[in-house]
C-alpha cells in the first residue's frame, strides 16, 4: 500500500477532486439523516465484535462453522470501516469534498473487503456441503490448519486483485471537480467520470468481478444443489429438516449480500435510464451497509450456541 500511495502521489491524482453525494432532497437535514446512519454503524460494530469475542473466548466453538463465522464478522467490520470515514464526513460534518488519492484508497478497501466477504460466504457454503454430505470425514477435511491457510489465501488474493485499481485510476484524466453518485467511492462510479479512455480499467474491473463475485456465486449455488440432493435422499423428514436448518443462517447471509448486488448490476445494465437515481443509491447502501448490520443478528437468532452466550452476557445468573 505505501508503494501504491507513492505511485498516486507521483501521478496526476493531485490535480482533481471528487464530491461525495448526499441523500437527494435531504442535504440540509444532516442532524436527522445522521441518526439512522450512525445506528447502522453502531449495530454493525457491536454485533460483529460480540460474535468475534464469543468465538475467541469459547474453546468449544473452535470448529469450522464458527471459525468461518468469525471470518465473516471480520469481513463485515472491514467493510463497515471502509465506508465509515466518508459517510461520517457527509452525514455528520457536511463535508463532501475528498481528494483523489483518498478516494482511490477507499474504493480499494471497499472492494477488497466486499470480495473477502463473498469468498468467506463461499467457504461457509463448502463447510455446510461437507458437513451434510461427508459428516464422518468432516473433521479431517476441514482442519484448523486448512482453515488458517484458507483465511490467508482469501485475504491475499482479494488484496492482490484490487491493488492495481488505484494505480490504473491514477493514470486517467479527470475534470478538476467530479461529482460522484454515492457517499463513498466505488470503482464503477469513479470510472464513469474519467475523461480519457477507460478500456483497460473496465476490462480489468470486469475480470476481477467475474473471477471473484461471479465465480463465488456460481460455486455457492452449486454447493446448495449438492446439499439439496443429499437432503432429499434422507428418508426421515425430521432428519431432513434438521440438516436443512443448519443452512438457514448462511442462506440468509448469502441473500443479504447478493440480492442488492445483483439488482444493482441489472439496473446499471438495463434500467438506469428508466429508474430514478435514488433507487440505485438505495441498493448500493443496502449492499454495503445492511449485511454487516444484519448478519450478526441472523446468526444470533438462528444459532443456539451464539444465542445462549449472548443471553449469558446480559443475564449471567439465569443461564
PDB file of C-alpha atoms in Angstrom:
ATOM      1  CA  UNK A   1       0.000   0.000   0.000  1.00  0.00           C
ATOM      2  CA  UNK A   2       2.803   2.558   0.657  1.00  0.00           C
ATOM      3  CA  UNK A   3       4.100   1.883  -2.863  1.00  0.00           C
ATOM      4  CA  UNK A   4       0.606   2.399  -4.273  1.00  0.00           C
ATOM      5  CA  UNK A   5       0.305   5.696  -2.407  1.00  0.00           C
ATOM      6  CA  UNK A   6       3.700   6.747  -3.765  1.00  0.00           C
ATOM      7  CA  UNK A   7       2.541   5.990  -7.318  1.00  0.00           C
ATOM      8  CA  UNK A   8      -0.635   8.010  -6.769  1.00  0.00           C
ATOM      9  CA  UNK A   9       1.323  10.941  -5.377  1.00  0.00           C
ATOM     10  CA  UNK A  10       3.553  10.915  -8.454  1.00  0.00           C
ATOM     11  CA  UNK A  11       0.593  10.701 -10.845  1.00  0.00           C
ATOM     12  CA  UNK A  12      -1.924  13.397 -11.740  1.00  0.00           C
ATOM     13  CA  UNK A  13      -4.186  12.370  -8.831  1.00  0.00           C
ATOM     14  CA  UNK A  14      -3.451  15.625  -7.048  1.00  0.00           C
ATOM     15  CA  UNK A  15      -4.923  17.731  -9.840  1.00  0.00           C
ATOM     16  CA  UNK A  16      -8.575  16.763  -9.315  1.00  0.00           C
ATOM     17  CA  UNK A  17     -11.018  16.100  -6.503  1.00  0.00           C
ATOM     18  CA  UNK A  18     -14.329  14.310  -6.012  1.00  0.00           C
ATOM     19  CA  UNK A  19     -17.594  15.477  -4.467  1.00  0.00           C
ATOM     20  CA  UNK A  20     -19.486  12.848  -2.484  1.00  0.00           C
ATOM     21  CA  UNK A  21     -23.254  12.662  -2.910  1.00  0.00           C
ATOM     22  CA  UNK A  22     -25.651  13.381  -0.100  1.00  0.00           C
ATOM     23  CA  UNK A  23     -29.152  11.887   0.021  1.00  0.00           C
ATOM     24  CA  UNK A  24     -31.146  13.705  -2.704  1.00  0.00           C
ATOM     25  CA  UNK A  25     -33.537  16.232  -1.189  1.00  0.00           C
ATOM     26  CA  UNK A  26     -32.146  15.793   2.334  1.00  0.00           C
ATOM     27  CA  UNK A  27     -28.935  17.779   2.011  1.00  0.00           C
ATOM     28  CA  UNK A  28     -29.980  20.217   4.750  1.00  0.00           C
ATOM     29  CA  UNK A  29     -31.201  17.557   7.200  1.00  0.00           C
ATOM     30  CA  UNK A  30     -27.844  16.190   8.376  1.00  0.00           C
ATOM     31  CA  UNK A  31     -28.959  16.051  12.013  1.00  0.00           C
ATOM     32  CA  UNK A  32     -31.754  13.632  11.021  1.00  0.00           C
ATOM     33  CA  UNK A  33     -30.031  11.545   8.360  1.00  0.00           C
ATOM     34  CA  UNK A  34     -27.056  11.062  10.680  1.00  0.00           C
ATOM     35  CA  UNK A  35     -29.232   9.179  13.194  1.00  0.00           C
ATOM     36  CA  UNK A  36     -30.033   6.089  11.061  1.00  0.00           C
ATOM     37  CA  UNK A  37     -26.535   6.091   9.539  1.00  0.00           C
ATOM     38  CA  UNK A  38     -24.864   6.128  12.960  1.00  0.00           C
ATOM     39  CA  UNK A  39     -27.305   3.492  14.234  1.00  0.00           C
ATOM     40  CA  UNK A  40     -26.362   1.144  11.401  1.00  0.00           C
ATOM     41  CA  UNK A  41     -22.658   1.509  12.138  1.00  0.00           C
ATOM     42  CA  UNK A  42     -23.073   1.109  15.893  1.00  0.00           C
ATOM     43  CA  UNK A  43     -25.141  -2.057  15.441  1.00  0.00           C
ATOM     44  CA  UNK A  44     -22.636  -3.419  12.928  1.00  0.00           C
ATOM     45  CA  UNK A  45     -19.664  -2.803  15.219  1.00  0.00           C
ATOM     46  CA  UNK A  46     -21.342  -4.155  18.353  1.00  0.00           C
ATOM     47  CA  UNK A  47     -22.798  -7.222  16.642  1.00  0.00           C
ATOM     48  CA  UNK A  48     -19.661  -8.315  14.804  1.00  0.00           C
ATOM     49  CA  UNK A  49     -17.296  -7.608  17.706  1.00  0.00           C
ATOM     50  CA  UNK A  50     -19.603  -9.599  20.009  1.00  0.00           C
ATOM     51  CA  UNK A  51     -19.568 -12.639  17.723  1.00  0.00           C
ATOM     52  CA  UNK A  52     -15.780 -12.480  17.294  1.00  0.00           C
ATOM     53  CA  UNK A  53     -15.264 -12.241  21.067  1.00  0.00           C
ATOM     54  CA  UNK A  54     -17.631 -15.147  21.749  1.00  0.00           C
ATOM     55  CA  UNK A  55     -15.925 -17.426  19.218  1.00  0.00           C
ATOM     56  CA  UNK A  56     -12.476 -16.476  20.510  1.00  0.00           C
ATOM     57  CA  UNK A  57     -13.327 -16.898  24.198  1.00  0.00           C
ATOM     58  CA  UNK A  58     -15.179 -20.239  24.000  1.00  0.00           C
ATOM     59  CA  UNK A  59     -12.887 -23.185  23.117  1.00  0.00           C
ATOM     60  CA  UNK A  60     -15.842 -25.415  22.246  1.00  0.00           C
ATOM     61  CA  UNK A  61     -16.611 -23.077  19.331  1.00  0.00           C
ATOM     62  CA  UNK A  62     -13.221 -23.655  17.670  1.00  0.00           C
ATOM     63  CA  UNK A  63     -14.967 -25.601  14.916  1.00  0.00           C
ATOM     64  CA  UNK A  64     -15.000 -24.859  11.168  1.00  0.00           C
ATOM     65  CA  UNK A  65     -18.522 -23.397  11.221  1.00  0.00           C
ATOM     66  CA  UNK A  66     -17.747 -20.858  13.954  1.00  0.00           C
ATOM     67  CA  UNK A  67     -14.268 -20.042  12.676  1.00  0.00           C
ATOM     68  CA  UNK A  68     -15.834 -19.167   9.328  1.00  0.00           C
ATOM     69  CA  UNK A  69     -18.479 -17.126  11.159  1.00  0.00           C
ATOM     70  CA  UNK A  70     -15.699 -15.199  12.887  1.00  0.00           C
ATOM     71  CA  UNK A  71     -14.097 -14.585   9.484  1.00  0.00           C
ATOM     72  CA  UNK A  72     -17.419 -13.259   8.190  1.00  0.00           C
ATOM     73  CA  UNK A  73     -17.608 -10.861  11.131  1.00  0.00           C
ATOM     74  CA  UNK A  74     -14.061  -9.663  10.400  1.00  0.00           C
ATOM     75  CA  UNK A  75     -15.012  -9.008   6.763  1.00  0.00           C
ATOM     76  CA  UNK A  76     -18.159  -7.150   7.870  1.00  0.00           C
ATOM     77  CA  UNK A  77     -16.110  -4.991  10.236  1.00  0.00           C
ATOM     78  CA  UNK A  78     -13.644  -4.199   7.460  1.00  0.00           C
ATOM     79  CA  UNK A  79     -16.438  -3.282   5.066  1.00  0.00           C
ATOM     80  CA  UNK A  80     -18.087  -1.026   7.651  1.00  0.00           C
ATOM     81  CA  UNK A  81     -14.768   0.647   8.484  1.00  0.00           C
ATOM     82  CA  UNK A  82     -14.112   1.249   4.771  1.00  0.00           C
ATOM     83  CA  UNK A  83     -17.329   3.189   4.180  1.00  0.00           C
ATOM     84  CA  UNK A  84     -17.453   4.899   7.595  1.00  0.00           C
ATOM     85  CA  UNK A  85     -14.982   7.810   7.034  1.00  0.00           C
ATOM     86  CA  UNK A  86     -16.714   9.338   4.024  1.00  0.00           C
ATOM     87  CA  UNK A  87     -20.223   8.569   5.306  1.00  0.00           C
ATOM     88  CA  UNK A  88     -19.398  10.274   8.607  1.00  0.00           C
ATOM     89  CA  UNK A  89     -17.921  13.258   6.765  1.00  0.00           C
ATOM     90  CA  UNK A  90     -21.051  13.671   4.633  1.00  0.00           C
ATOM     91  CA  UNK A  91     -23.812  12.995   7.157  1.00  0.00           C
ATOM     92  CA  UNK A  92     -22.225  14.294  10.367  1.00  0.00           C
ATOM     93  CA  UNK A  93     -19.973  17.109   9.195  1.00  0.00           C
ATOM     94  CA  UNK A  94     -21.478  18.064   5.851  1.00  0.00           C
ATOM     95  CA  UNK A  95     -18.040  17.680   4.229  1.00  0.00           C
ATOM     96  CA  UNK A  96     -18.434  16.285   0.717  1.00  0.00           C
ATOM     97  CA  UNK A  97     -15.083  17.076  -0.884  1.00  0.00           C
ATOM     98  CA  UNK A  98     -12.488  14.275  -0.997  1.00  0.00           C
ATOM     99  CA  UNK A  99      -9.051  14.081  -2.602  1.00  0.00           C
ATOM    100  CA  UNK A 100      -8.398  11.678  -5.468  1.00  0.00           C
ATOM    101  CA  UNK A 101      -5.762   9.599  -3.635  1.00  0.00           C
ATOM    102  CA  UNK A 102      -8.038   9.229  -0.603  1.00  0.00           C
ATOM    103  CA  UNK A 103     -10.952   8.269  -2.829  1.00  0.00           C
ATOM    104  CA  UNK A 104      -8.900   5.659  -4.711  1.00  0.00           C
ATOM    105  CA  UNK A 105      -7.652   4.077  -1.492  1.00  0.00           C
ATOM    106  CA  UNK A 106     -11.180   3.959  -0.088  1.00  0.00           C
ATOM    107  CA  UNK A 107     -12.507   2.122  -3.133  1.00  0.00           C
ATOM    108  CA  UNK A 108      -9.586  -0.310  -2.840  1.00  0.00           C
ATOM    109  CA  UNK A 109     -10.586  -1.230   0.721  1.00  0.00           C
ATOM    110  CA  UNK A 110     -14.329  -1.300  -0.044  1.00  0.00           C
ATOM    111  CA  UNK A 111     -13.937  -3.689  -2.961  1.00  0.00           C
ATOM    112  CA  UNK A 112     -11.300  -5.781  -1.182  1.00  0.00           C
ATOM    113  CA  UNK A 113     -13.469  -6.403   1.882  1.00  0.00           C
ATOM    114  CA  UNK A 114     -16.514  -6.975  -0.320  1.00  0.00           C
ATOM    115  CA  UNK A 115     -14.664  -9.735  -2.181  1.00  0.00           C
ATOM    116  CA  UNK A 116     -13.344 -11.135   1.107  1.00  0.00           C
ATOM    117  CA  UNK A 117     -16.937 -11.394   2.364  1.00  0.00           C
ATOM    118  CA  UNK A 118     -18.010 -13.142  -0.836  1.00  0.00           C
ATOM    119  CA  UNK A 119     -15.128 -15.626  -0.522  1.00  0.00           C
ATOM    120  CA  UNK A 120     -15.984 -16.305   3.123  1.00  0.00           C
ATOM    121  CA  UNK A 121     -19.612 -16.979   2.164  1.00  0.00           C
ATOM    122  CA  UNK A 122     -18.310 -19.492  -0.395  1.00  0.00           C
ATOM    123  CA  UNK A 123     -16.123 -21.127   2.260  1.00  0.00           C
ATOM    124  CA  UNK A 124     -19.150 -21.357   4.557  1.00  0.00           C
ATOM    125  CA  UNK A 125     -21.162 -22.973   1.760  1.00  0.00           C
ATOM    126  CA  UNK A 126     -18.369 -25.536   1.306  1.00  0.00           C
ATOM    127  CA  UNK A 127     -18.380 -26.117   5.081  1.00  0.00           C
ATOM    128  CA  UNK A 128     -22.125 -26.858   5.066  1.00  0.00           C
ATOM    129  CA  UNK A 129     -21.741 -29.070   1.994  1.00  0.00           C
ATOM    130  CA  UNK A 130     -19.030 -31.191   3.634  1.00  0.00           C
ATOM    131  CA  UNK A 131     -20.903 -31.355   6.954  1.00  0.00           C
ATOM    132  CA  UNK A 132     -24.053 -32.700   5.270  1.00  0.00           C
ATOM    133  CA  UNK A 133     -22.544 -34.883   2.539  1.00  0.00           C
ATOM    134  CA  UNK A 134     -19.491 -36.227   4.406  1.00  0.00           C
ATOM    135  CA  UNK A 135     -20.299 -35.993   8.142  1.00  0.00           C
ATOM    136  CA  UNK A 136     -17.841 -38.742   9.137  1.00  0.00           C
ATOM    137  CA  UNK A 137     -14.924 -37.069   7.328  1.00  0.00           C
ATOM    138  CA  UNK A 138     -15.888 -33.509   8.267  1.00  0.00           C
ATOM    139  CA  UNK A 139     -13.287 -33.060  10.997  1.00  0.00           C
ATOM    140  CA  UNK A 140     -10.470 -34.500   8.887  1.00  0.00           C
ATOM    141  CA  UNK A 141     -11.303 -32.462   5.772  1.00  0.00           C
ATOM    142  CA  UNK A 142     -11.734 -29.075   7.463  1.00  0.00           C
ATOM    143  CA  UNK A 143      -8.856 -28.991   9.925  1.00  0.00           C
ATOM    144  CA  UNK A 144      -7.777 -25.875  11.794  1.00  0.00           C
ATOM    145  CA  UNK A 145      -4.583 -25.697   9.718  1.00  0.00           C
ATOM    146  CA  UNK A 146      -6.509 -25.798   6.446  1.00  0.00           C
ATOM    147  CA  UNK A 147      -8.926 -23.141   7.651  1.00  0.00           C
ATOM    148  CA  UNK A 148      -5.983 -20.909   8.620  1.00  0.00           C
ATOM    149  CA  UNK A 149      -4.396 -21.413   5.194  1.00  0.00           C
ATOM    150  CA  UNK A 150      -7.734 -20.685   3.527  1.00  0.00           C
ATOM    151  CA  UNK A 151      -8.124 -17.469   5.527  1.00  0.00           C
ATOM    152  CA  UNK A 152      -4.667 -16.296   4.447  1.00  0.00           C
ATOM    153  CA  UNK A 153      -5.367 -17.205   0.815  1.00  0.00           C
ATOM    154  CA  UNK A 154      -8.677 -15.305   0.803  1.00  0.00           C
ATOM    155  CA  UNK A 155      -7.152 -12.103   2.201  1.00  0.00           C
ATOM    156  CA  UNK A 156      -4.046 -12.279  -0.008  1.00  0.00           C
ATOM    157  CA  UNK A 157      -5.952 -12.962  -3.208  1.00  0.00           C
ATOM    158  CA  UNK A 158      -8.550 -10.250  -2.538  1.00  0.00           C
ATOM    159  CA  UNK A 159      -5.925  -7.597  -1.790  1.00  0.00           C
ATOM    160  CA  UNK A 160      -3.670  -8.591  -4.698  1.00  0.00           C
ATOM    161  CA  UNK A 161      -6.521  -8.461  -7.219  1.00  0.00           C
ATOM    162  CA  UNK A 162      -7.505  -4.938  -6.187  1.00  0.00           C
ATOM    163  CA  UNK A 163      -4.074  -3.342  -5.759  1.00  0.00           C
ATOM    164  CA  UNK A 164      -3.932  -2.378  -9.480  1.00  0.00           C
ATOM    165  CA  UNK A 165      -7.243  -0.461  -9.259  1.00  0.00           C
ATOM    166  CA  UNK A 166      -5.947   2.765  -7.639  1.00  0.00           C
ATOM    167  CA  UNK A 167      -2.807   2.684  -9.799  1.00  0.00           C
ATOM    168  CA  UNK A 168      -4.802   2.351 -13.026  1.00  0.00           C
ATOM    169  CA  UNK A 169      -7.226   5.065 -11.927  1.00  0.00           C
ATOM    170  CA  UNK A 170      -4.313   7.378 -11.144  1.00  0.00           C
ATOM    171  CA  UNK A 171      -3.247   7.245 -14.804  1.00  0.00           C
ATOM    172  CA  UNK A 172      -6.609   8.503 -16.077  1.00  0.00           C
ATOM    173  CA  UNK A 173      -7.608  12.086 -16.784  1.00  0.00           C
ATOM    174  CA  UNK A 174     -10.465  13.664 -14.825  1.00  0.00           C
ATOM    175  CA  UNK A 175     -12.119  17.048 -14.617  1.00  0.00           C
ATOM    176  CA  UNK A 176     -10.855  19.298 -11.795  1.00  0.00           C
ATOM    177  CA  UNK A 177     -14.084  18.626  -9.842  1.00  0.00           C
ATOM    178  CA  UNK A 178     -16.062  15.390 -10.231  1.00  0.00           C
ATOM    179  CA  UNK A 179     -19.453  14.648  -8.626  1.00  0.00           C
ATOM    180  CA  UNK A 180     -19.961  11.044  -7.503  1.00  0.00           C
ATOM    181  CA  UNK A 181     -23.287   9.217  -7.178  1.00  0.00           C
ATOM    182  CA  UNK A 182     -22.729   7.875  -3.654  1.00  0.00           C
ATOM    183  CA  UNK A 183     -21.437   8.926  -0.246  1.00  0.00           C
ATOM    184  CA  UNK A 184     -18.339   6.778  -0.753  1.00  0.00           C
ATOM    185  CA  UNK A 185     -16.017   5.914  -3.628  1.00  0.00           C
ATOM    186  CA  UNK A 186     -16.592   2.754  -5.666  1.00  0.00           C
ATOM    187  CA  UNK A 187     -14.810   1.776  -8.866  1.00  0.00           C
ATOM    188  CA  UNK A 188     -17.668   1.950 -11.446  1.00  0.00           C
ATOM    189  CA  UNK A 189     -18.811   5.321 -10.091  1.00  0.00           C
ATOM    190  CA  UNK A 190     -15.318   6.846 -10.312  1.00  0.00           C
ATOM    191  CA  UNK A 191     -14.582   5.243 -13.676  1.00  0.00           C
ATOM    192  CA  UNK A 192     -17.629   6.754 -15.395  1.00  0.00           C
ATOM    193  CA  UNK A 193     -16.297  10.264 -14.623  1.00  0.00           C
ATOM    194  CA  UNK A 194     -12.969   9.785 -16.423  1.00  0.00           C
ATOM    195  CA  UNK A 195     -12.361  11.995 -19.455  1.00  0.00           C
ATOM    196  CA  UNK A 196      -9.787   9.641 -21.028  1.00  0.00           C
ATOM    197  CA  UNK A 197     -10.036   6.074 -22.324  1.00  0.00           C
ATOM    198  CA  UNK A 198     -11.152   3.571 -19.668  1.00  0.00           C
ATOM    199  CA  UNK A 199     -10.857   0.418 -21.771  1.00  0.00           C
ATOM    200  CA  UNK A 200      -8.076  -1.145 -19.663  1.00  0.00           C
ATOM    201  CA  UNK A 201      -9.736  -0.200 -16.383  1.00  0.00           C
ATOM    202  CA  UNK A 202     -13.136  -1.511 -17.490  1.00  0.00           C
ATOM    203  CA  UNK A 203     -11.653  -4.774 -18.736  1.00  0.00           C
ATOM    204  CA  UNK A 204      -9.657  -5.332 -15.563  1.00  0.00           C
ATOM    205  CA  UNK A 205     -12.650  -4.441 -13.354  1.00  0.00           C
ATOM    206  CA  UNK A 206     -14.858  -6.886 -15.242  1.00  0.00           C
ATOM    207  CA  UNK A 207     -12.218  -9.623 -14.905  1.00  0.00           C
ATOM    208  CA  UNK A 208     -11.947  -9.084 -11.152  1.00  0.00           C
ATOM    209  CA  UNK A 209     -15.727  -9.070 -10.694  1.00  0.00           C
ATOM    210  CA  UNK A 210     -16.295 -12.253 -12.727  1.00  0.00           C
ATOM    211  CA  UNK A 211     -13.363 -14.130 -11.161  1.00  0.00           C
ATOM    212  CA  UNK A 212     -14.441 -13.296  -7.608  1.00  0.00           C
ATOM    213  CA  UNK A 213     -18.079 -12.330  -7.008  1.00  0.00           C
ATOM    214  CA  UNK A 214     -19.355 -14.047 -10.157  1.00  0.00           C
ATOM    215  CA  UNK A 215     -17.450 -17.297  -9.632  1.00  0.00           C
ATOM    216  CA  UNK A 216     -18.252 -17.351  -5.915  1.00  0.00           C
ATOM    217  CA  UNK A 217     -21.980 -17.003  -6.626  1.00  0.00           C
ATOM    218  CA  UNK A 218     -21.900 -19.904  -9.105  1.00  0.00           C
ATOM    219  CA  UNK A 219     -19.976 -22.154  -6.693  1.00  0.00           C
ATOM    220  CA  UNK A 220     -22.297 -21.284  -3.809  1.00  0.00           C
ATOM    221  CA  UNK A 221     -25.272 -22.228  -5.974  1.00  0.00           C
ATOM    222  CA  UNK A 222     -23.552 -25.489  -6.959  1.00  0.00           C
ATOM    223  CA  UNK A 223     -22.865 -26.257  -3.293  1.00  0.00           C
ATOM    224  CA  UNK A 224     -26.546 -25.899  -2.463  1.00  0.00           C
ATOM    225  CA  UNK A 225     -27.551 -28.076  -5.385  1.00  0.00           C
ATOM    226  CA  UNK A 226     -25.360 -30.824  -3.901  1.00  0.00           C
ATOM    227  CA  UNK A 227     -26.721 -30.144  -0.418  1.00  0.00           C
ATOM    228  CA  UNK A 228     -30.313 -30.307  -1.687  1.00  0.00           C
ATOM    229  CA  UNK A 229     -29.673 -33.629  -3.418  1.00  0.00           C
ATOM    230  CA  UNK A 230     -28.248 -35.076  -0.218  1.00  0.00           C
ATOM    231  CA  UNK A 231     -31.035 -33.717   1.999  1.00  0.00           C
ATOM    232  CA  UNK A 232     -33.763 -35.057  -0.308  1.00  0.00           C
ATOM    233  CA  UNK A 233     -32.161 -38.518  -0.190  1.00  0.00           C
ATOM    234  CA  UNK A 234     -32.581 -38.693   3.596  1.00  0.00           C
ATOM    235  CA  UNK A 235     -35.510 -40.946   4.494  1.00  0.00           C
ATOM    236  CA  UNK A 236     -36.574 -39.273   7.749  1.00  0.00           C
ATOM    237  CA  UNK A 237     -38.451 -35.979   7.461  1.00  0.00           C
ATOM    238  CA  UNK A 238     -37.123 -34.831  10.840  1.00  0.00           C
ATOM    239  CA  UNK A 239     -33.544 -35.519   9.757  1.00  0.00           C
ATOM    240  CA  UNK A 240     -34.144 -33.636   6.511  1.00  0.00           C
ATOM    241  CA  UNK A 241     -35.425 -30.624   8.430  1.00  0.00           C
ATOM    242  CA  UNK A 242     -32.529 -30.812  10.891  1.00  0.00           C
ATOM    243  CA  UNK A 243     -29.954 -30.935   8.091  1.00  0.00           C
ATOM    244  CA  UNK A 244     -31.542 -28.085   6.157  1.00  0.00           C
ATOM    245  CA  UNK A 245     -31.952 -25.974   9.299  1.00  0.00           C
ATOM    246  CA  UNK A 246     -28.160 -25.818   9.684  1.00  0.00           C
ATOM    247  CA  UNK A 247     -28.054 -23.878   6.383  1.00  0.00           C
ATOM    248  CA  UNK A 248     -30.756 -21.285   7.085  1.00  0.00           C
ATOM    249  CA  UNK A 249     -28.435 -18.672   8.596  1.00  0.00           C
ATOM    250  CA  UNK A 250     -25.974 -18.989   5.729  1.00  0.00           C
ATOM    251  CA  UNK A 251     -28.727 -18.757   3.111  1.00  0.00           C
ATOM    252  CA  UNK A 252     -29.928 -15.528   4.752  1.00  0.00           C
ATOM    253  CA  UNK A 253     -26.381 -14.120   4.715  1.00  0.00           C
ATOM    254  CA  UNK A 254     -25.971 -15.014   1.027  1.00  0.00           C
ATOM    255  CA  UNK A 255     -29.288 -13.388   0.122  1.00  0.00           C
ATOM    256  CA  UNK A 256     -28.436 -10.248   2.116  1.00  0.00           C
ATOM    257  CA  UNK A 257     -25.137  -9.911   0.293  1.00  0.00           C
ATOM    258  CA  UNK A 258     -26.021 -10.888  -3.277  1.00  0.00           C
ATOM    259  CA  UNK A 259     -29.608  -9.644  -3.739  1.00  0.00           C
ATOM    260  CA  UNK A 260     -28.764  -5.896  -3.716  1.00  0.00           C
ATOM    261  CA  UNK A 261     -25.605  -6.579  -5.736  1.00  0.00           C
ATOM    262  CA  UNK A 262     -27.440  -8.450  -8.495  1.00  0.00           C
ATOM    263  CA  UNK A 263     -30.256  -5.878  -8.520  1.00  0.00           C
ATOM    264  CA  UNK A 264     -27.733  -3.045  -8.788  1.00  0.00           C
ATOM    265  CA  UNK A 265     -25.957  -4.773 -11.666  1.00  0.00           C
ATOM    266  CA  UNK A 266     -29.244  -5.291 -13.502  1.00  0.00           C
ATOM    267  CA  UNK A 267     -30.153  -1.628 -13.085  1.00  0.00           C
ATOM    268  CA  UNK A 268     -26.777  -0.476 -14.375  1.00  0.00           C
ATOM    269  CA  UNK A 269     -27.133  -2.775 -17.387  1.00  0.00           C
ATOM    270  CA  UNK A 270     -30.779  -2.403 -18.356  1.00  0.00           C
ATOM    271  CA  UNK A 271     -32.750   0.093 -16.297  1.00  0.00           C
ATOM    272  CA  UNK A 272     -30.506   3.012 -15.449  1.00  0.00           C
ATOM    273  CA  UNK A 273     -32.378   5.449 -17.716  1.00  0.00           C
ATOM    274  CA  UNK A 274     -35.818   4.322 -16.584  1.00  0.00           C
ATOM    275  CA  UNK A 275     -35.347   4.362 -12.805  1.00  0.00           C
ATOM    276  CA  UNK A 276     -34.529   7.378 -10.615  1.00  0.00           C
ATOM    277  CA  UNK A 277     -31.023   7.730  -9.193  1.00  0.00           C
ATOM    278  CA  UNK A 278     -32.392   7.217  -5.673  1.00  0.00           C
ATOM    279  CA  UNK A 279     -33.110   3.543  -6.449  1.00  0.00           C
ATOM    280  CA  UNK A 280     -29.520   2.861  -7.437  1.00  0.00           C
ATOM    281  CA  UNK A 281     -28.245   4.733  -4.371  1.00  0.00           C
ATOM    282  CA  UNK A 282     -30.606   2.807  -2.066  1.00  0.00           C
ATOM    283  CA  UNK A 283     -29.470  -0.568  -3.437  1.00  0.00           C
ATOM    284  CA  UNK A 284     -25.858   0.467  -3.049  1.00  0.00           C
ATOM    285  CA  UNK A 285     -26.467   1.370   0.605  1.00  0.00           C
ATOM    286  CA  UNK A 286     -28.293  -1.929   1.116  1.00  0.00           C
ATOM    287  CA  UNK A 287     -25.346  -3.852  -0.342  1.00  0.00           C
ATOM    288  CA  UNK A 288     -22.598  -2.186   1.692  1.00  0.00           C
ATOM    289  CA  UNK A 289     -24.354  -1.230   4.942  1.00  0.00           C
ATOM    290  CA  UNK A 290     -27.106  -3.744   5.673  1.00  0.00           C
ATOM    291  CA  UNK A 291     -25.259  -7.135   5.608  1.00  0.00           C
ATOM    292  CA  UNK A 292     -22.679  -6.084   8.255  1.00  0.00           C
ATOM    293  CA  UNK A 293     -25.568  -4.997  10.482  1.00  0.00           C
ATOM    294  CA  UNK A 294     -27.939  -7.944   9.922  1.00  0.00           C
ATOM    295  CA  UNK A 295     -25.504 -10.881   9.674  1.00  0.00           C
ATOM    296  CA  UNK A 296     -24.762 -10.904  13.432  1.00  0.00           C
ATOM    297  CA  UNK A 297     -28.490 -10.631  14.177  1.00  0.00           C
ATOM    298  CA  UNK A 298     -29.353 -13.531  11.852  1.00  0.00           C
ATOM    299  CA  UNK A 299     -26.667 -15.808  13.307  1.00  0.00           C
ATOM    300  CA  UNK A 300     -27.554 -14.813  16.862  1.00  0.00           C
ATOM    301  CA  UNK A 301     -31.201 -15.710  16.328  1.00  0.00           C
ATOM    302  CA  UNK A 302     -30.665 -18.923  14.338  1.00  0.00           C
ATOM    303  CA  UNK A 303     -27.555 -20.320  16.079  1.00  0.00           C
ATOM    304  CA  UNK A 304     -28.226 -21.692  19.546  1.00  0.00           C
ATOM    305  CA  UNK A 305     -24.632 -21.594  20.791  1.00  0.00           C
ATOM    306  CA  UNK A 306     -24.222 -17.912  19.898  1.00  0.00           C
ATOM    307  CA  UNK A 307     -27.695 -17.016  21.207  1.00  0.00           C
ATOM    308  CA  UNK A 308     -27.111 -18.727  24.562  1.00  0.00           C
ATOM    309  CA  UNK A 309     -23.791 -16.975  25.144  1.00  0.00           C
ATOM    310  CA  UNK A 310     -25.227 -13.578  24.240  1.00  0.00           C
ATOM    311  CA  UNK A 311     -28.043 -14.158  26.766  1.00  0.00           C
ATOM    312  CA  UNK A 312     -25.438 -15.118  29.364  1.00  0.00           C
ATOM    313  CA  UNK A 313     -23.745 -11.751  28.827  1.00  0.00           C
ATOM    314  CA  UNK A 314     -26.944  -9.932  29.827  1.00  0.00           C
ATOM    315  CA  UNK A 315     -28.246 -12.437  32.401  1.00  0.00           C
ATOM    316  CA  UNK A 316     -25.188 -14.255  33.767  1.00  0.00           C
ATOM    317  CA  UNK A 317     -27.010 -15.679  36.772  1.00  0.00           C
ATOM    318  CA  UNK A 318     -30.029 -17.112  34.964  1.00  0.00           C
ATOM    319  CA  UNK A 319     -28.337 -19.426  32.417  1.00  0.00           C
TER     320      UNK A 319
END
